[in-house]
mmCIF file of C-alpha atoms in Angstrom:
data_model
loop_
_atom_site.group_PDB
_atom_site.id
_atom_site.type_symbol
_atom_site.label_atom_id
_atom_site.label_comp_id
_atom_site.label_asym_id
_atom_site.label_seq_id
_atom_site.Cartn_x
_atom_site.Cartn_y
_atom_site.Cartn_z
ATOM 1 C CA MET A 312 17.029 -6.285 -12.045
ATOM 2 C CA ARG A 313 19.672 -4.159 -11.049
ATOM 3 C CA GLU A 314 18.509 -0.673 -9.618
ATOM 4 C CA ALA A 315 20.067 1.480 -12.396
ATOM 5 C CA GLU A 316 17.822 0.064 -14.858
ATOM 6 C CA ALA A 317 14.504 0.084 -12.534
ATOM 7 C CA GLN A 318 12.291 2.342 -14.374
ATOM 8 C CA VAL A 319 9.404 0.613 -16.134
ATOM 9 C CA THR A 320 6.000 2.135 -16.959
ATOM 10 C CA VAL A 321 3.035 -0.466 -17.938
ATOM 11 C CA THR A 322 -0.050 0.631 -19.415
ATOM 12 C CA ASP A 323 -3.359 -0.572 -20.893
ATOM 13 C CA LEU A 324 -4.383 -1.558 -17.708
ATOM 14 C CA GLN A 325 -8.356 -0.565 -16.398
ATOM 15 C CA SER A 326 -8.258 1.150 -13.069
ATOM 16 C CA PRO A 327 -5.227 -1.017 -11.602
ATOM 17 C CA TYR A 328 -5.732 -0.953 -7.746
ATOM 18 C CA SER A 329 -2.805 -2.834 -6.509
ATOM 19 C CA PHE A 330 0.861 -3.761 -7.195
ATOM 20 C CA VAL A 331 2.870 -6.386 -5.348
ATOM 21 C CA ALA A 332 6.027 -8.163 -5.961
ATOM 22 C CA THR A 333 7.125 -11.868 -5.253
ATOM 23 C CA GLU A 334 9.978 -12.347 -2.239
ATOM 24 C CA SER A 335 12.330 -13.135 -4.801
ATOM 25 C CA GLY A 336 11.728 -10.114 -6.672
ATOM 26 C CA THR A 337 11.334 -12.247 -9.881
ATOM 27 C CA ASP A 338 7.372 -11.946 -10.587
ATOM 28 C CA TYR A 339 5.344 -8.900 -10.184
ATOM 29 C CA PHE A 340 1.480 -8.578 -10.381
ATOM 30 C CA ILE A 341 -0.907 -5.819 -10.890
ATOM 31 C CA SER A 342 -4.723 -6.062 -10.172
ATOM 32 C CA SER A 343 -7.184 -4.338 -12.408
ATOM 33 C CA VAL A 344 -11.090 -3.390 -10.990
ATOM 34 C CA ASN A 345 -12.024 -2.928 -14.699
ATOM 35 C CA GLY A 346 -15.215 -1.523 -13.754
ATOM 36 C CA GLU A 347 -17.353 -0.310 -10.888
ATOM 37 C CA PRO A 348 -15.082 -0.830 -7.861
ATOM 38 C CA GLU A 349 -18.301 -2.643 -5.707
ATOM 39 C CA ALA A 350 -19.787 -4.250 -8.787
ATOM 40 C CA ALA A 351 -20.009 -8.055 -9.007
ATOM 41 C CA ASP A 352 -19.309 -7.990 -12.715
ATOM 42 C CA ASN A 353 -16.811 -10.748 -12.765
ATOM 43 C CA ASN A 354 -14.675 -8.771 -15.379
ATOM 44 C CA GLY A 355 -11.565 -7.979 -13.304
ATOM 45 C CA PHE A 356 -8.225 -9.247 -14.083
ATOM 46 C CA ILE A 357 -4.642 -9.216 -12.765
ATOM 47 C CA THR A 358 -1.551 -8.780 -15.033
ATOM 48 C CA LYS A 359 1.914 -10.788 -14.394
ATOM 49 C CA LEU A 360 5.044 -9.251 -15.214
ATOM 50 C CA ASP A 361 8.632 -10.725 -15.230
ATOM 51 C CA ALA A 362 11.777 -9.838 -13.566
ATOM 52 C CA THR A 363 12.543 -7.316 -16.234
ATOM 53 C CA GLY A 364 9.108 -5.570 -16.014
ATOM 54 C CA LYS A 365 7.928 -6.850 -19.117
ATOM 55 C CA VAL A 366 4.395 -7.796 -19.288
ATOM 56 C CA VAL A 367 3.958 -11.684 -19.757
ATOM 57 C CA LYS A 368 0.310 -11.522 -19.881
ATOM 58 C CA LEU A 369 -2.066 -8.180 -19.552
ATOM 59 C CA LYS A 370 -4.675 -10.898 -18.346
ATOM 60 C CA PHE A 371 -3.015 -13.475 -16.741
ATOM 61 C CA ILE A 372 -5.838 -14.237 -14.539
ATOM 62 C CA GLN A 373 -9.436 -12.993 -15.788
ATOM 63 C CA GLY A 374 -12.859 -13.139 -14.385
ATOM 64 C CA GLY A 375 -15.197 -15.076 -16.306
ATOM 65 C CA ARG A 376 -12.518 -17.257 -18.254
ATOM 66 C CA ASP A 377 -11.291 -20.645 -17.253
ATOM 67 C CA ARG A 378 -13.394 -21.456 -14.558
ATOM 68 C CA VAL A 379 -12.189 -17.924 -12.927
ATOM 69 C CA THR A 380 -14.567 -15.729 -10.795
ATOM 70 C CA LEU A 381 -12.951 -11.970 -10.332
ATOM 71 C CA HIS A 382 -15.332 -9.147 -9.697
ATOM 72 C CA ALA A 383 -13.580 -6.094 -8.373
ATOM 73 C CA PRO A 384 -9.663 -7.257 -7.540
ATOM 74 C CA LYS A 385 -8.173 -4.597 -5.047
ATOM 75 C CA GLY A 386 -5.418 -5.400 -2.648
ATOM 76 C CA MET A 387 -3.059 -8.589 -2.793
ATOM 77 C CA ALA A 388 -0.376 -10.497 -1.038
ATOM 78 C CA LEU A 389 2.025 -13.482 -2.092
ATOM 79 C CA ALA A 390 2.170 -16.252 0.355
ATOM 80 C CA SER A 391 4.681 -18.860 -1.321
ATOM 81 C CA ASP A 392 3.104 -19.738 -4.596
ATOM 82 C CA VAL A 393 -0.447 -18.412 -3.832
ATOM 83 C CA LEU A 394 -1.460 -14.888 -4.662
ATOM 84 C CA TYR A 395 -4.135 -13.735 -2.599
ATOM 85 C CA VAL A 396 -6.535 -10.985 -3.767
ATOM 86 C CA ALA A 397 -9.579 -9.214 -1.957
ATOM 87 C CA ASP A 398 -12.481 -9.334 -4.114
ATOM 88 C CA LEU A 399 -15.378 -7.351 -2.735
ATOM 89 C CA ASP A 400 -16.763 -9.719 -0.184
ATOM 90 C CA THR A 401 -14.325 -12.892 -0.732
ATOM 91 C CA LEU A 402 -10.881 -13.747 -0.236
ATOM 92 C CA ARG A 403 -9.262 -15.439 -3.670
ATOM 93 C CA GLY A 404 -6.306 -17.157 -3.994
ATOM 94 C CA PHE A 405 -4.440 -17.969 -7.170
ATOM 95 C CA ASN A 406 -1.564 -20.034 -8.261
ATOM 96 C CA THR A 407 1.262 -17.790 -9.316
ATOM 97 C CA LYS A 408 2.772 -20.052 -11.792
ATOM 98 C CA THR A 409 -0.213 -21.196 -13.741
ATOM 99 C CA GLY A 410 -3.234 -18.642 -12.792
ATOM 100 C CA GLU A 411 -5.279 -21.176 -11.573
ATOM 101 C CA SER A 412 -8.124 -20.585 -8.793
ATOM 102 C CA ILE A 413 -7.024 -22.390 -5.607
ATOM 103 C CA PHE A 414 -8.779 -20.540 -2.913
ATOM 104 C CA THR A 415 -12.053 -19.158 -2.198
ATOM 105 C CA LEU A 416 -12.985 -17.951 1.159
ATOM 106 C CA ALA A 417 -16.249 -15.555 1.594
ATOM 107 C CA VAL A 418 -15.861 -13.335 4.636
ATOM 108 C CA ALA A 419 -19.267 -12.639 6.651
ATOM 109 C CA PRO A 420 -20.206 -9.283 7.816
ATOM 110 C CA GLY A 421 -18.464 -8.101 10.926
ATOM 111 C CA THR A 422 -21.158 -5.303 11.599
ATOM 112 C CA GLY A 423 -24.241 -4.137 10.415
ATOM 113 C CA HIS A 424 -22.349 -3.152 7.160
ATOM 114 C CA GLY A 425 -21.666 -5.130 4.139
ATOM 115 C CA VAL A 426 -18.404 -6.255 3.531
ATOM 116 C CA SER A 427 -16.055 -4.393 1.449
ATOM 117 C CA LEU A 428 -12.358 -5.690 1.272
ATOM 118 C CA THR A 429 -9.819 -3.199 0.298
ATOM 119 C CA ASP A 430 -6.189 -4.872 0.980
ATOM 120 C CA VAL A 431 -4.182 -8.181 2.302
ATOM 121 C CA ALA A 432 -1.564 -8.580 4.131
ATOM 122 C CA TYR A 433 0.447 -12.061 5.120
ATOM 123 C CA ASP A 434 2.470 -12.131 8.416
ATOM 124 C CA GLY A 435 5.028 -14.488 6.678
ATOM 125 C CA HIS A 436 3.882 -17.398 8.879
ATOM 126 C CA ARG A 437 0.676 -18.235 9.226
ATOM 127 C CA PHE A 438 -2.266 -15.842 8.893
ATOM 128 C CA LEU A 439 -3.451 -13.049 6.572
ATOM 129 C CA TYR A 440 -5.235 -9.912 7.264
ATOM 130 C CA CYS A 441 -7.787 -8.144 5.061
ATOM 131 C CA SER A 442 -9.271 -4.472 5.632
ATOM 132 C CA ASP A 443 -12.795 -3.611 5.302
ATOM 133 C CA GLN A 444 -13.075 -0.396 4.754
ATOM 134 C CA LYS A 445 -16.883 0.287 5.192
ATOM 135 C CA ALA A 446 -17.001 -1.651 8.535
ATOM 136 C CA ASN A 447 -13.930 -0.140 9.978
ATOM 137 C CA THR A 448 -12.653 -3.654 10.445
ATOM 138 C CA ILE A 449 -9.798 -5.898 10.225
ATOM 139 C CA TYR A 450 -10.018 -9.628 9.888
ATOM 140 C CA ARG A 451 -7.521 -12.243 10.516
ATOM 141 C CA ILE A 452 -7.740 -15.387 8.372
ATOM 142 C CA ASP A 453 -6.088 -18.964 8.721
ATOM 143 C CA PRO A 454 -6.196 -19.810 5.223
ATOM 144 C CA ALA A 455 -5.453 -23.451 5.886
ATOM 145 C CA ALA A 456 -8.136 -23.946 8.431
ATOM 146 C CA GLY A 457 -10.593 -21.390 6.404
ATOM 147 C CA HIS A 458 -11.225 -19.604 9.506
ATOM 148 C CA VAL A 459 -12.160 -15.881 9.505
ATOM 149 C CA THR A 460 -11.796 -13.788 13.053
ATOM 150 C CA VAL A 461 -12.633 -10.400 13.716
ATOM 151 C CA LEU A 462 -8.998 -8.881 15.065
ATOM 152 C CA ALA A 463 -10.264 -5.291 15.721
ATOM 153 C CA ALA A 464 -13.833 -3.420 14.745
ATOM 154 C CA ASP A 465 -12.930 0.249 15.731
ATOM 155 C CA ALA A 466 -14.267 3.383 14.211
ATOM 156 C CA ALA A 467 -10.943 4.722 15.012
ATOM 157 C CA LEU A 468 -9.292 3.027 12.004
ATOM 158 C CA ALA A 469 -11.429 5.461 9.954
ATOM 159 C CA GLY A 470 -11.825 3.422 6.522
ATOM 160 C CA PRO A 471 -9.153 1.194 6.640
ATOM 161 C CA THR A 472 -7.360 0.776 3.044
ATOM 162 C CA GLY A 473 -3.907 -0.222 2.705
ATOM 163 C CA LEU A 474 -2.295 -2.983 5.378
ATOM 164 C CA ALA A 475 1.401 -4.069 5.817
ATOM 165 C CA ILE A 476 2.870 -6.041 8.664
ATOM 166 C CA HIS A 477 5.352 -4.275 10.570
ATOM 167 C CA PRO A 478 9.080 -5.596 10.262
ATOM 168 C CA LYS A 479 10.003 -5.059 13.775
ATOM 169 C CA SER A 480 6.880 -5.401 16.026
ATOM 170 C CA GLY A 481 4.855 -8.065 13.469
ATOM 171 C CA HIS A 482 1.694 -5.587 14.159
ATOM 172 C CA ILE A 483 -0.446 -4.810 11.089
ATOM 173 C CA ILE A 484 -0.086 -0.979 10.194
ATOM 174 C CA ALA A 485 -3.409 0.254 8.216
ATOM 175 C CA VAL A 486 -3.934 3.690 6.561
ATOM 176 C CA SER A 487 -6.978 5.490 6.717
ATOM 177 C CA TRP A 488 -9.219 6.832 3.553
ATOM 178 C CA ASP A 489 -11.705 8.875 5.810
ATOM 179 C CA LYS A 490 -9.315 10.551 7.762
ATOM 180 C CA GLY A 491 -5.852 10.016 6.258
ATOM 181 C CA LYS A 492 -3.877 8.493 9.141
ATOM 182 C CA ILE A 493 -1.955 5.452 10.189
ATOM 183 C CA SER A 494 -3.033 3.136 12.822
ATOM 184 C CA GLU A 495 -1.192 -0.264 14.183
ATOM 185 C CA ILE A 496 -3.240 -3.145 15.356
ATOM 186 C CA SER A 497 -1.574 -5.359 18.123
ATOM 187 C CA GLN A 498 -2.307 -9.040 17.681
ATOM 188 C CA GLU A 499 -4.752 -8.729 20.455
ATOM 189 C CA GLY A 500 -6.660 -5.984 18.184
ATOM 190 C CA THR A 501 -5.647 -2.998 20.250
ATOM 191 C CA VAL A 502 -5.564 -0.028 17.704
ATOM 192 C CA THR A 503 -3.297 2.841 18.169
ATOM 193 C CA GLU A 504 -2.778 5.899 16.475
ATOM 194 C CA LEU A 505 0.737 6.125 15.037
ATOM 195 C CA PHE A 506 0.265 9.316 12.933
ATOM 196 C CA SER A 507 -2.654 11.792 12.002
ATOM 197 C CA ASN A 508 -3.178 15.082 10.289
ATOM 198 C CA GLY A 509 -2.277 17.811 13.214
ATOM 199 C CA PHE A 510 -4.276 20.708 14.259
ATOM 200 C CA PHE A 511 -1.863 23.286 12.326
ATOM 201 C CA SER A 512 -1.030 20.998 8.928
ATOM 202 C CA GLY A 513 -3.402 18.793 7.185
ATOM 203 C CA ARG A 514 -0.555 16.279 6.102
ATOM 204 C CA PHE A 515 -2.469 13.342 4.606
ATOM 205 C CA SER A 516 -5.544 13.519 2.879
ATOM 206 C CA ASN A 517 -6.994 9.895 1.395
ATOM 207 C CA LEU A 518 -4.285 7.272 2.244
ATOM 208 C CA ARG A 519 -4.535 4.033 -0.162
ATOM 209 C CA GLY A 520 -1.243 1.973 0.175
ATOM 210 C CA VAL A 521 1.270 1.128 2.887
ATOM 211 C CA ASP A 522 4.480 -0.744 2.640
ATOM 212 C CA PHE A 523 8.085 -1.115 4.361
ATOM 213 C CA ASP A 524 11.836 -1.142 2.439
ATOM 214 C CA ARG A 525 14.327 -3.755 3.478
ATOM 215 C CA TRP A 526 15.766 -0.936 6.200
ATOM 216 C CA GLY A 527 12.291 -0.644 7.995
ATOM 217 C CA ASN A 528 11.124 2.769 6.437
ATOM 218 C CA MET A 529 7.279 3.330 5.675
ATOM 219 C CA TYR A 530 6.122 4.306 2.612
ATOM 220 C CA VAL A 531 2.251 5.392 2.113
ATOM 221 C CA SER A 532 0.603 6.854 -0.916
ATOM 222 C CA ASP A 533 -2.148 9.691 -0.841
ATOM 223 C CA PHE A 534 -4.404 9.264 -3.745
ATOM 224 C CA THR A 535 -6.253 12.094 -3.204
ATOM 225 C CA THR A 536 -2.911 14.742 -3.142
ATOM 226 C CA GLY A 537 -0.989 12.728 -5.735
ATOM 227 C CA LYS A 538 1.845 12.319 -3.328
ATOM 228 C CA VAL A 539 4.021 9.069 -2.007
ATOM 229 C CA TRP A 540 5.361 9.692 1.610
ATOM 230 C CA ARG A 541 8.254 8.059 3.609
ATOM 231 C CA MET A 542 8.590 8.048 7.002
ATOM 232 C CA THR A 543 12.142 7.140 8.420
ATOM 233 C CA ARG A 544 12.694 4.800 11.195
ATOM 234 C CA ASP A 545 13.390 8.089 13.401
ATOM 235 C CA LYS A 546 9.892 9.330 12.192
ATOM 236 C CA ARG A 547 11.211 11.741 9.588
ATOM 237 C CA PHE A 548 8.702 12.716 6.902
ATOM 238 C CA GLN A 549 9.754 13.019 3.163
ATOM 239 C CA VAL A 550 7.790 13.286 0.272
ATOM 240 C CA ILE A 551 9.651 11.363 -2.559
ATOM 241 C CA ALA A 552 6.943 11.774 -5.242
ATOM 242 C CA GLU A 553 4.260 14.477 -6.048
ATOM 243 C CA TYR A 554 2.026 15.183 -8.663
ATOM 244 C CA LEU A 555 1.146 11.562 -9.295
ATOM 245 C CA PRO A 556 -2.169 10.804 -11.051
ATOM 246 C CA SER A 557 -4.138 8.995 -8.228
ATOM 247 C CA PRO A 558 -1.598 6.546 -6.856
ATOM 248 C CA GLY A 559 -3.146 3.464 -5.549
ATOM 249 C CA ASP A 560 -1.897 0.245 -3.486
ATOM 250 C CA LEU A 561 1.665 0.884 -3.660
ATOM 251 C CA GLY A 562 4.229 -2.151 -3.183
ATOM 252 C CA ILE A 563 7.899 -2.425 -2.213
ATOM 253 C CA ASP A 564 10.123 -4.986 -3.854
ATOM 254 C CA ARG A 565 12.473 -5.343 -1.271
ATOM 255 C CA ASN A 566 14.872 -7.638 -2.892
ATOM 256 C CA ASN A 567 15.633 -5.429 -5.836
ATOM 257 C CA ASN A 568 14.753 -2.084 -3.961
ATOM 258 C CA LEU A 569 12.095 -1.033 -6.201
ATOM 259 C CA ILE A 570 8.499 0.946 -5.541
ATOM 260 C CA LEU A 571 5.740 -0.259 -7.219
ATOM 261 C CA VAL A 572 2.684 2.290 -7.981
ATOM 262 C CA PRO A 573 -0.334 1.992 -9.678
ATOM 263 C CA TYR A 574 -2.260 4.929 -11.169
ATOM 264 C CA GLU A 575 -5.787 4.185 -11.204
ATOM 265 C CA LEU A 576 -7.391 7.299 -12.896
ATOM 266 C CA ALA A 577 -4.258 6.849 -15.415
ATOM 267 C CA HIS A 578 -4.772 3.153 -16.135
ATOM 268 C CA ALA A 579 -0.858 2.505 -15.738
ATOM 269 C CA ALA A 580 1.605 1.361 -13.407
ATOM 270 C CA GLU A 581 5.168 2.137 -12.769
ATOM 271 C CA MET A 582 8.496 0.912 -10.812
ATOM 272 C CA ASN A 583 11.177 2.908 -10.002
ATOM 273 C CA GLY A 584 14.379 2.113 -7.902
ATOM 274 C CA LEU A 585 14.570 3.456 -4.176
ATOM 275 C CA GLU A 586 17.832 5.062 -3.252
ATOM 276 C CA ALA A 587 19.517 3.800 0.086
ATOM 277 C CA PRO A 588 18.925 5.916 2.933
ATOM 278 C CA VAL A 589 21.052 8.154 4.102
ATOM 279 C CA SER A 590 22.365 7.781 7.668
ATOM 280 C CA GLU A 591 19.586 8.760 10.182
ATOM 281 C CA ARG A 592 20.047 11.746 12.573
ATOM 282 C CA SER A 593 21.509 11.403 16.056
ATOM 283 C CA ASN A 594 18.700 10.897 18.555
ATOM 284 C CA LYS A 595 20.303 13.740 20.314
ATOM 285 C CA GLU A 596 19.680 16.297 17.501
ATOM 286 C CA LYS A 597 16.423 18.489 18.084
ATOM 287 C CA ARG A 598 13.558 18.440 16.039
ATOM 288 C CA THR A 599 12.415 21.167 13.791
ATOM 289 C CA LEU A 600 9.225 22.638 12.584
ATOM 290 C CA ALA A 601 10.179 21.219 9.316
ATOM 291 C CA ASP A 602 9.668 17.566 10.838
ATOM 292 C CA TYR A 603 6.052 18.444 11.019
ATOM 293 C CA GLY A 604 5.473 19.700 7.710
ATOM 294 C CA PHE A 605 5.885 23.647 8.510
ATOM 295 C CA ILE A 606 7.804 25.744 5.576
ATOM 296 C CA PRO A 607 9.447 28.643 7.098
ATOM 297 C CA PRO A 608 8.325 32.148 5.925
ATOM 298 C CA PRO A 609 10.306 34.060 3.271
ATOM 299 C CA PRO A 610 12.506 36.791 4.394
ATOM 300 C CA LYS A 611 11.052 40.320 4.765
ATOM 301 C CA PRO A 612 12.193 42.762 2.425
ATOM 302 C CA ALA A 613 14.556 45.277 3.663
ATOM 303 C CA PRO A 614 12.996 48.753 4.125
ATOM 304 C CA GLU A 615 13.416 51.222 1.156
ATOM 305 C CA GLY A 616 16.317 53.183 1.071
ATOM 306 C CA ASN A 617 18.554 50.854 3.210
ATOM 307 C CA ILE A 618 20.751 48.888 1.001
ATOM 308 C CA GLN A 619 22.055 45.963 2.632
ATOM 309 C CA LYS A 620 25.675 44.245 1.524
#
């Protein structure tokens, strides 16, 4: 798909949660909760699109059919020919070509709370990582061994939803639903706050998705304010889209340079081209208040009787 042609809208979805692309950018998948987000009703489904964004099959994978169990599919991640899906307290895997169920792993509670998986991220080598919003926990999963460990359990995660792997450090990036902040989790489980709402500006509200483009810029979706933000590598903040109807767990197709956004309350999803970033500012250039979300006030009117030319 060429960037100039990259604008596709998908309808007839049912509370779409996540939108991901294969590494080659030839297939796309959208998860639909289709009901209550915490209900084990076995009616969730996953839509498959082709390289042009055309729907191959609306219910390519569907709970209750073809021996498939799928209740409320949320975040997804691709590893080779397997589509991994966070489904309540279970991580499921499906063949991307046939839709066949090929992997099921129940995740035991990490705390006194029940498990509520919200997203999945793949490190590109061996491990998968799942966020547990209710328990403020990040799990590390070895799918080959069927082994689950708790990487981090920390209230500072503040309801982790979307996950991504930082392209430079390899650390896990988690966005927060409860407090609208962005955290980084090291391979040792140390949680570090990267960005949060400041004392004078509440930039983020309820964050749902996070991903990186081919240049290492970070994108996050704010479900409540209807915005998609871009954080450049030199830590500048830009709103690239706003007034969106409940943007969910977004994805980036790095091969075709596309952004993929599901709209949960609008029951639709959209893919659009991303422009190449302009050259980043010099490290010697001073920051301004605009970098922190401040908008300068309008100039004061001239006094009456004093005409300015």
